[in-house]
Short mmCIF file of C-alpha atoms in Angstrom, two decimals:
data_model
loop_
_atom_site.label_atom_id
_atom_site.label_comp_id
_atom_site.label_asym_id
_atom_site.label_seq_id
_atom_site.Cartn_x
_atom_site.Cartn_y
_atom_site.Cartn_z
CA MET A 1 -30.22 246.29 -9.49
CA LYS A 2 -30.96 246.85 -5.86
CA SER A 3 -32.35 250.35 -5.42
CA ASN A 4 -31.02 250.96 -1.88
CA PRO A 5 -28.04 248.72 -1.11
CA LEU A 6 -26.65 250.71 1.89
CA PRO A 7 -29.05 249.52 4.60
CA LYS A 8 -27.64 246.03 4.11
CA ILE A 9 -24.03 246.83 4.50
CA GLN A 10 -22.19 245.07 7.31
CA PHE A 11 -21.48 246.86 10.59
CA TRP A 12 -17.74 247.51 10.38
CA SER A 13 -17.90 248.61 6.72
CA ILE A 14 -20.45 251.23 7.60
CA LEU A 15 -17.99 252.67 10.14
CA LEU A 16 -15.34 252.85 7.45
CA PHE A 17 -17.64 254.51 4.90
CA LEU A 18 -18.60 257.50 7.06
CA LEU A 19 -16.70 260.81 7.28
CA VAL A 20 -14.83 261.61 10.44
CA SER A 21 -16.88 264.53 11.62
CA PHE A 22 -19.04 265.43 14.59
CA VAL A 23 -22.17 263.89 13.22
CA THR A 24 -24.70 261.35 14.29
CA ILE A 25 -23.73 257.92 12.98
CA PHE A 26 -26.55 255.59 11.80
CA PHE A 27 -26.13 251.82 11.82
CA ALA A 28 -28.60 249.87 9.72
CA GLY A 29 -29.96 246.82 11.40
CA CYS A 30 -27.59 247.16 14.44
CA SER A 31 -28.51 247.81 18.02
CA SER A 32 -26.81 250.42 20.29
CA SER A 33 -24.73 247.61 21.71
CA ASP A 34 -23.03 247.13 18.30
CA LEU A 35 -21.45 250.64 18.54
CA PRO A 36 -17.70 250.70 19.27
CA GLY A 37 -16.88 251.64 22.85
CA GLN A 38 -17.28 255.40 23.61
CA ASN A 39 -15.08 257.44 25.96
CA SER A 40 -13.12 260.68 25.98
CA ALA A 41 -9.67 259.08 25.37
CA GLY A 42 -8.34 259.80 21.87
CA PRO A 43 -6.27 257.57 19.59
CA SER A 44 -2.67 256.81 20.17
CA VAL A 45 -0.21 259.55 19.11
CA VAL A 46 2.82 257.33 19.47
CA THR A 47 5.20 257.48 16.38
CA GLY A 48 8.85 256.91 15.70
CA THR A 49 9.46 254.06 18.06
CA VAL A 50 8.74 250.58 16.59
CA PHE A 51 7.74 252.25 13.29
CA GLU A 52 8.71 255.44 11.66
CA ALA A 53 6.10 258.23 11.59
CA PRO A 54 3.44 257.46 8.96
CA LEU A 55 3.84 258.55 5.33
CA GLU A 56 0.51 259.17 3.66
CA PHE A 57 -0.38 258.80 -0.09
CA ASP A 58 -3.64 259.51 -1.82
CA ALA A 59 -5.51 256.29 -2.34
CA GLY A 60 -8.90 257.02 -3.86
CA GLU A 61 -12.19 258.22 -2.55
CA ASN A 62 -12.83 255.47 0.01
CA PRO A 63 -9.91 253.07 0.15
CA LEU A 64 -10.91 249.75 1.73
CA GLY A 65 -9.06 246.67 0.40
CA ILE A 66 -5.33 246.33 -0.47
CA VAL A 67 -3.67 243.47 -2.20
CA SER A 68 -0.14 242.83 -3.52
CA GLY A 69 1.32 241.28 -6.64
CA ASP A 70 3.64 241.78 -9.56
CA PHE A 71 1.23 243.62 -11.77
CA ASN A 72 3.59 244.84 -14.49
CA GLY A 73 5.97 241.83 -14.84
CA ASP A 74 9.16 243.39 -13.47
CA ASN A 75 9.52 240.82 -10.69
CA LYS A 76 8.85 243.50 -8.01
CA THR A 77 5.91 243.69 -5.59
CA ASP A 78 3.33 246.25 -6.40
CA PHE A 79 0.02 247.12 -4.52
CA VAL A 80 -3.51 247.78 -5.61
CA VAL A 81 -5.92 249.61 -3.34
CA ALA A 82 -9.73 249.33 -4.05
CA SER A 83 -12.14 252.14 -3.37
CA SER A 84 -15.79 250.99 -2.76
CA ARG A 85 -18.10 253.99 -2.54
CA LYS A 86 -18.08 257.75 -2.80
CA GLN A 87 -17.69 259.51 0.53
CA ASN A 88 -20.95 261.42 0.56
CA GLY A 89 -21.90 260.65 4.09
CA ILE A 90 -24.75 258.10 4.17
CA SER A 91 -25.04 257.55 0.35
CA ASP A 92 -25.50 254.85 -2.25
CA THR A 93 -23.12 256.40 -4.69
CA GLU A 94 -20.73 253.76 -6.02
CA ASP A 95 -17.09 254.28 -6.99
CA GLY A 96 -14.85 251.22 -7.77
CA THR A 97 -11.65 253.16 -8.55
CA LEU A 98 -8.41 251.17 -8.18
CA THR A 99 -5.17 252.90 -7.11
CA LEU A 100 -2.14 251.14 -8.38
CA PHE A 101 1.18 251.60 -6.57
CA GLN A 102 4.04 250.36 -8.74
CA ASN A 103 7.46 249.59 -7.45
CA ASN A 104 10.11 252.10 -8.50
CA SER A 105 13.28 250.73 -6.86
CA SER A 106 15.41 253.58 -8.27
CA SER A 107 13.80 255.90 -5.69
CA SER A 108 15.42 256.40 -2.38
CA SER A 109 12.11 257.00 -0.65
CA ARG A 110 10.95 254.89 2.25
CA PHE A 111 8.01 254.08 -0.04
CA PRO A 112 9.59 253.81 -3.50
CA PHE A 113 6.34 253.54 -5.44
CA THR A 114 4.52 255.62 -8.08
CA SER A 115 0.76 255.76 -8.14
CA SER A 116 -1.91 255.87 -10.88
CA THR A 117 -5.62 255.31 -10.92
CA ILE A 118 -7.76 252.86 -12.79
CA THR A 119 -11.46 254.01 -13.02
CA PRO A 120 -14.15 251.52 -14.05
CA ALA A 121 -16.25 252.43 -17.08
CA THR A 122 -19.33 252.20 -14.87
CA ALA A 123 -19.07 252.97 -11.14
CA GLU A 124 -19.29 249.83 -8.96
CA TRP A 125 -19.46 248.85 -5.33
CA ARG A 126 -16.24 246.91 -5.03
CA GLN A 127 -16.36 245.72 -1.41
CA ASP A 128 -13.45 243.19 -1.50
CA ILE A 129 -10.54 242.26 -3.74
CA VAL A 130 -8.13 239.41 -4.23
CA SER A 131 -5.13 238.93 -6.58
CA ALA A 132 -3.76 235.79 -8.28
CA ASP A 133 -3.02 234.41 -11.73
CA PHE A 134 -6.50 233.24 -12.53
CA ASN A 135 -6.15 232.36 -16.18
CA GLY A 136 -2.67 230.72 -16.26
CA ASP A 137 -0.79 233.27 -18.33
CA ASP A 138 1.70 234.11 -15.53
CA GLN A 139 0.23 237.49 -14.91
CA THR A 140 -1.33 238.65 -11.67
CA ASP A 141 -5.06 239.36 -12.15
CA LEU A 142 -7.72 240.76 -9.80
CA VAL A 143 -11.19 239.59 -8.71
CA VAL A 144 -13.61 242.03 -7.01
CA THR A 145 -16.95 241.74 -5.52
CA HIS A 146 -19.61 243.80 -7.34
CA THR A 147 -21.57 243.78 -4.11
CA ASP A 148 -24.85 245.49 -4.93
CA GLN A 149 -25.14 243.37 -8.06
CA ASP A 150 -24.57 240.15 -6.19
CA LYS A 151 -21.65 239.28 -8.53
CA ILE A 152 -17.89 238.71 -8.61
CA LYS A 153 -15.90 240.10 -11.48
CA LEU A 154 -12.51 239.08 -12.95
CA LEU A 155 -10.23 241.82 -14.04
CA HIS A 156 -7.68 240.38 -16.45
CA ASN A 157 -4.15 241.82 -16.46
CA ASP A 158 -2.37 242.03 -19.81
CA GLY A 159 0.99 241.95 -18.07
CA THR A 160 1.51 245.72 -18.03
CA ALA A 161 -0.92 246.52 -15.21
CA ASN A 162 -3.75 247.18 -17.68
CA PHE A 163 -6.81 245.52 -16.39
CA SER A 164 -9.87 244.57 -18.48
CA ASP A 165 -13.26 243.34 -17.53
CA ASN A 166 -13.31 239.60 -18.18
CA GLY A 167 -16.90 238.89 -17.12
CA SER A 168 -18.97 238.44 -14.05
CA VAL A 169 -20.57 235.58 -12.18
CA THR A 170 -23.63 235.78 -10.05
CA VAL A 171 -23.20 234.56 -6.48
CA GLY A 172 -25.40 235.09 -3.34
CA ASP A 173 -27.04 238.05 -1.81
CA MET A 174 -24.59 240.80 -0.64
CA PRO A 175 -21.17 239.22 -1.37
CA LEU A 176 -18.80 240.87 1.10
CA ASN A 177 -15.65 238.81 1.39
CA LEU A 178 -13.46 236.70 -0.94
CA VAL A 179 -10.79 234.05 -0.46
CA SER A 180 -8.80 232.24 -3.10
CA GLY A 181 -7.24 228.72 -3.23
CA ASP A 182 -7.05 225.56 -5.30
CA TRP A 183 -10.12 223.70 -3.98
CA ASN A 184 -9.97 220.74 -6.45
CA SER A 185 -6.17 220.33 -6.89
CA ASP A 186 -6.13 221.11 -10.61
CA ASN A 187 -3.50 223.83 -10.25
CA GLN A 188 -5.97 226.64 -10.96
CA THR A 189 -6.93 229.30 -8.43
CA ASP A 190 -10.56 228.97 -7.32
CA LEU A 191 -12.68 231.30 -5.17
CA ALA A 192 -15.05 231.23 -2.23
CA VAL A 193 -17.39 234.20 -1.50
CA VAL A 194 -19.20 235.09 1.69
CA ASN A 195 -22.81 236.24 0.93
CA ARG A 196 -24.05 237.97 4.10
CA ASP A 197 -27.76 238.51 3.37
CA ASN A 198 -28.77 234.99 2.39
CA SER A 199 -26.31 233.35 4.78
CA SER A 200 -24.35 231.34 2.19
CA VAL A 201 -20.86 230.77 0.83
CA SER A 202 -20.51 230.38 -2.98
CA ILE A 203 -17.75 227.96 -4.06
CA LEU A 204 -16.49 228.93 -7.53
CA GLN A 205 -14.21 226.63 -9.53
CA ASN A 206 -11.83 228.10 -12.18
CA SER A 207 -11.37 226.80 -15.72
CA SER A 208 -8.72 228.94 -17.39
CA GLY A 209 -10.17 232.22 -15.99
CA VAL A 210 -13.76 231.21 -16.38
CA PHE A 211 -15.52 230.79 -13.03
CA SER A 212 -18.70 228.82 -12.24
CA VAL A 213 -20.43 228.18 -8.96
CA SER A 214 -19.87 224.48 -8.10
CA GLN A 215 -21.44 224.43 -4.58
CA THR A 216 -23.36 226.77 -2.26
CA LEU A 217 -22.77 226.31 1.42
CA SER A 218 -25.59 227.12 3.80
CA VAL A 219 -24.27 228.75 6.88
CA SER A 220 -25.74 230.34 10.02
CA GLU A 221 -27.07 233.88 9.85
CA HIS A 222 -24.96 236.81 8.71
CA PRO A 223 -21.56 235.32 7.73
CA ILE A 224 -19.05 238.13 7.28
CA LYS A 225 -15.55 236.62 6.84
CA ILE A 226 -14.04 233.51 5.39
CA ALA A 227 -10.48 232.02 5.73
CA SER A 228 -8.77 229.06 4.13
CA GLY A 229 -6.22 226.52 5.41
CA ASP A 230 -5.49 222.84 5.56
CA TRP A 231 -7.25 222.11 8.86
CA ASP A 232 -7.05 218.38 8.63
CA GLY A 233 -3.61 217.80 7.26
CA ASP A 234 -4.71 216.07 3.98
CA THR A 235 -2.94 218.69 1.76
CA ASP A 236 -6.17 220.25 0.36
CA SER A 237 -7.57 223.59 1.33
CA ASP A 238 -10.46 223.78 3.84
CA LEU A 239 -12.60 226.76 4.83
CA ALA A 240 -13.68 228.58 8.08
CA VAL A 241 -16.64 231.02 8.13
CA LEU A 242 -17.08 233.77 10.75
CA LEU A 243 -20.72 234.19 11.78
CA ARG A 244 -21.45 237.70 13.16
CA ASP A 245 -24.80 237.17 14.86
CA SER A 246 -24.03 233.92 16.64
CA THR A 247 -20.39 234.83 17.36
CA LEU A 248 -19.19 231.45 16.00
CA VAL A 249 -16.62 230.11 13.65
CA GLN A 250 -17.96 227.27 11.48
CA VAL A 251 -15.55 224.80 9.85
CA TRP A 252 -15.97 223.24 6.42
CA LEU A 253 -13.62 220.41 5.26
CA ASN A 254 -12.70 219.78 1.69
CA GLY A 255 -13.25 216.28 0.36
CA GLY A 256 -10.33 216.74 -2.03
CA THR A 257 -12.48 217.56 -5.12
CA GLY A 258 -13.68 220.99 -4.02
CA SER A 259 -16.79 219.62 -2.21
CA PHE A 260 -17.01 220.96 1.35
CA SER A 261 -18.84 219.31 4.26
CA LYS A 262 -19.76 221.17 7.46
CA GLN A 263 -18.21 219.97 10.75
CA SER A 264 -20.60 219.61 13.78
CA THR A 265 -18.22 221.41 16.17
CA THR A 266 -18.26 225.17 16.12
CA TYR A 267 -16.07 227.60 18.06
CA THR A 268 -17.37 230.56 20.14
CA VAL A 269 -15.47 233.84 19.78
CA GLY A 270 -16.01 237.24 21.45
CA SER A 271 -18.60 239.92 21.17
CA LEU A 272 -19.30 241.55 17.79
CA PRO A 273 -16.65 239.71 15.75
CA VAL A 274 -15.35 241.67 12.79
CA SER A 275 -12.52 240.04 11.07
CA MET A 276 -10.75 236.59 10.75
CA ILE A 277 -7.41 235.48 9.35
CA SER A 278 -5.62 232.04 9.13
CA GLY A 279 -2.03 231.14 9.74
CA ASP A 280 0.21 229.13 11.93
CA TRP A 281 0.58 231.21 15.12
CA ASN A 282 2.74 228.91 17.21
CA CYS A 283 4.75 227.47 14.25
CA ASP A 284 3.84 223.88 14.98
CA GLY A 285 3.02 223.08 11.33
CA LYS A 286 -0.81 223.25 11.95
CA GLN A 287 -3.01 225.94 10.64
CA ASP A 288 -4.79 228.21 13.18
CA LEU A 289 -7.33 231.11 13.06
CA ALA A 290 -7.62 234.52 14.76
CA VAL A 291 -10.72 236.55 15.14
CA SER A 292 -11.04 240.22 16.15
CA ASN A 293 -13.91 241.00 18.56
CA SER A 294 -14.93 244.69 18.46
CA GLY A 295 -17.54 244.35 21.18
CA ASP A 296 -15.21 243.24 23.93
CA SER A 297 -11.87 244.51 22.56
CA THR A 298 -10.27 240.97 22.35
CA LEU A 299 -8.75 238.61 19.82
CA SER A 300 -9.79 234.95 19.84
CA LEU A 301 -6.89 232.65 18.85
CA ILE A 302 -8.12 229.28 17.62
CA TYR A 303 -5.34 226.76 17.47
CA GLY A 304 -5.68 223.93 14.96
CA LYS A 305 -4.99 220.24 15.91
CA GLY A 306 -4.29 219.14 12.38
CA THR A 307 -7.23 216.78 12.42
CA GLY A 308 -10.00 219.06 11.40
CA ASP A 309 -10.59 220.06 15.02
CA PHE A 310 -9.50 223.02 16.97
CA ASP A 311 -8.73 223.84 20.62
CA ILE A 312 -11.11 226.01 22.67
CA PRO A 313 -10.32 229.60 21.64
CA VAL A 314 -7.77 231.55 23.73
CA THR A 315 -8.74 235.14 24.41
CA ILE A 316 -6.13 237.88 24.41
CA SER A 317 -6.59 241.56 24.94
CA SER A 318 -6.64 244.17 22.19
CA GLY A 319 -7.06 247.86 21.87
CA ARG A 320 -10.59 249.47 21.72
CA GLY A 321 -12.69 248.22 18.85
CA PRO A 322 -10.33 245.79 17.08
CA GLY A 323 -11.13 245.23 13.43
CA THR A 324 -8.80 244.40 10.60
CA LEU A 325 -5.73 242.31 11.47
CA ALA A 326 -2.62 240.75 9.93
CA ALA A 327 0.17 238.60 11.28
CA ALA A 328 3.96 238.25 11.00
CA ASP A 329 6.89 237.21 13.23
CA PHE A 330 8.24 240.70 13.94
CA ASP A 331 10.70 239.77 16.65
CA ASN A 332 12.04 236.60 15.12
CA ASP A 333 11.03 234.24 18.05
CA ASN A 334 9.35 231.72 15.71
CA LYS A 335 5.92 232.73 16.91
CA MET A 336 3.60 235.06 14.99
CA ASP A 337 2.71 238.48 16.22
CA PHE A 338 -0.45 240.50 15.40
CA VAL A 339 -1.06 243.93 13.94
CA VAL A 340 -4.62 245.09 14.62
CA GLY A 341 -6.61 248.05 13.39
CA HIS A 342 -8.88 249.80 15.93
CA ASN A 343 -12.11 251.75 15.35
CA PHE A 344 -13.89 253.53 18.16
CA LEU A 345 -15.84 256.61 19.08
CA VAL A 346 -14.41 259.45 21.09
CA THR A 347 -17.02 261.41 22.95
CA THR A 348 -16.33 265.07 23.96
CA SER A 349 -18.80 267.77 24.68
CA GLY A 350 -21.77 265.64 23.76
CA ALA A 351 -20.44 264.91 20.24
CA SER A 352 -18.91 261.64 18.94
CA LEU A 353 -16.00 261.36 16.61
CA LEU A 354 -15.23 258.18 14.73
CA THR A 355 -11.50 257.52 14.91
CA GLY A 356 -8.92 254.83 15.48
CA ASP A 357 -5.27 253.67 15.63
CA PHE A 358 -3.55 250.30 15.46
CA SER A 359 -1.53 248.06 17.77
CA LEU A 360 1.28 245.50 17.70
CA THR A 361 0.78 242.47 19.95
CA LEU A 362 3.98 240.39 20.35
CA SER A 363 4.22 236.75 21.39
CA ASP A 364 5.41 236.33 24.98
CA ALA A 365 6.32 232.92 26.33
CA THR A 366 6.06 234.14 29.93
CA SER A 367 2.39 235.10 29.56
CA SER A 368 -0.47 232.64 30.36
CA THR A 369 -1.99 233.40 26.95
CA GLY A 370 1.37 233.44 25.03
CA TYR A 371 1.08 237.12 24.19
CA ALA A 372 2.05 240.36 25.78
CA SER A 373 -0.22 243.39 26.21
CA PRO A 374 -0.81 245.26 22.91
CA THR A 375 1.20 248.49 22.26
CA SER A 376 -0.79 251.15 20.28
CA PHE A 377 0.57 253.44 17.58
CA ALA A 378 -0.81 256.32 15.55
CA ALA A 379 -1.91 255.19 12.11
CA THR A 380 -1.81 258.76 10.77
CA LEU A 381 -0.27 262.05 11.76
CA SER A 382 -3.76 263.69 11.95
CA LYS A 383 -4.62 264.76 15.52
CA ASP A 384 -8.05 263.21 15.00
CA GLY A 385 -6.61 259.80 14.19
CA ALA A 386 -8.06 257.47 11.51
CA SER A 387 -10.02 254.27 11.21
CA PRO A 388 -7.89 251.47 9.61
CA ALA A 389 -9.55 249.29 7.01
CA ALA A 390 -6.99 246.83 5.78
CA PHE A 391 -3.32 245.87 6.38
CA VAL A 392 -0.45 244.54 4.36
CA ILE A 393 2.87 243.69 6.01
CA SER A 394 5.83 243.85 3.68
CA ASP A 395 9.48 245.14 3.47
CA VAL A 396 8.66 247.85 0.95
CA ASP A 397 12.02 249.68 1.21
CA ASN A 398 14.18 246.59 1.19
CA ASP A 399 15.95 247.34 4.55
CA SER A 400 15.19 243.88 5.98
CA LYS A 401 12.58 245.38 8.49
CA LEU A 402 8.93 244.69 8.30
CA ASP A 403 6.82 247.64 7.29
CA VAL A 404 2.99 248.09 7.70
CA LEU A 405 0.73 249.47 4.93
CA VAL A 406 -2.77 250.45 6.08
CA THR A 407 -5.79 251.86 4.18
CA LEU A 408 -7.52 254.84 5.78
CA PRO A 409 -10.96 255.27 4.17
CA VAL A 410 -12.04 258.47 5.94
CA SER A 411 -8.68 260.11 5.25
CA LYS A 412 -8.59 258.80 1.68
CA LYS A 413 -5.05 257.71 2.18
CA LEU A 414 -2.70 254.71 2.25
CA ALA A 415 -0.48 255.14 5.29
CA VAL A 416 3.03 253.50 5.19
CA LEU A 417 4.78 252.90 8.47
CA SER A 418 8.33 251.82 7.88
CA GLY A 419 9.70 249.28 10.32
CA LYS A 420 12.29 250.70 12.75
CA GLN A 421 12.98 248.06 15.26
CA TYR A 422 12.17 244.48 14.01
CA SER A 423 13.80 242.54 11.24
CA GLY A 424 11.34 239.70 11.24
CA LYS A 425 9.69 237.18 8.98
CA LEU A 426 6.39 237.12 7.25
CA SER A 427 5.62 233.51 8.14
CA CYS A 428 6.96 230.59 10.16
CA PRO A 429 10.39 229.14 9.15
#
């Protein structure tokens, strides 16, 4: 076991782990230019317009990741929030508690869910989480990164939302981010894991819930995010890797058997990239990428050509310190819109407060970039704001309007913002 894992943690995760208080914030291995922008303007306080005012629910000690799935077999969507570490300031105390939100459709609440906690037998640093049926029993399981142990772990679901440890697999140094997909077209869900500190991606193939590393991709220094999509139109899933230090996206094409090859062309994004997602932003049937750039408060939209190549990234503006992001067609114009979480420092009277909000950026055919200016909203009712960690977009109250769920690590909450204005779609038609 590593004796002191915290100094190796990635930049944006450090921000999310720290208490919101007037304290000095230390960033291991980062220069002063890596800090989010500082000024005296506080977070947005706008509520009740596009979204209802936030509802907040306890979600563990340090809620980071959130995934959805039918975990108890009732054909209703549930949610699991993963907590990584105890909130003891700068600490190496692990946690690993999962908070399960089960759908209770008999409730008239805007968030008709009941919560329970699942605590691991031994505390763990669970940095990322994905959900899928990994062993073919028609139950939605979980895979988590056991980050300081350089492992991934399968948590098998018995069908009643009871999860058991089904074994671990060693991957690379400091696994931070997971993505799932069927790499070798055998109808089983495989995994790819970003290992930040040895600059690699572990490809894991699945055999009835037993994972093994089939390939290790050597990437440029400090990869932090990975996304999958069919970049070249051959029906198998390819990969893209976000490289923090070089501010590049690197593309790896799948040969059809789960063996990936690096493409020579890379794509330059903005300053201090933090997060990346894939999808079809312009609904042309070709898979695209979007990257949030905390250093210059922009998003980089990288449109796929369907041949394995991408266009030169298009830059659109975002709020201060963009981080986590998600996409949906909120306004039903057959183009995807973006929800973006913002993390930044507010400086008053010589002290700095880590805070944040989130924004909605709608597509706009009249704009040269194809997108309107972002509109920011409060992610919490707290006057100090909060730093969002992860989003899920879903119609949780079945009113045909898209809602936003956001994890707030510093507040130890899951915030639910019910849609008020838009009856959109989660993906292209």
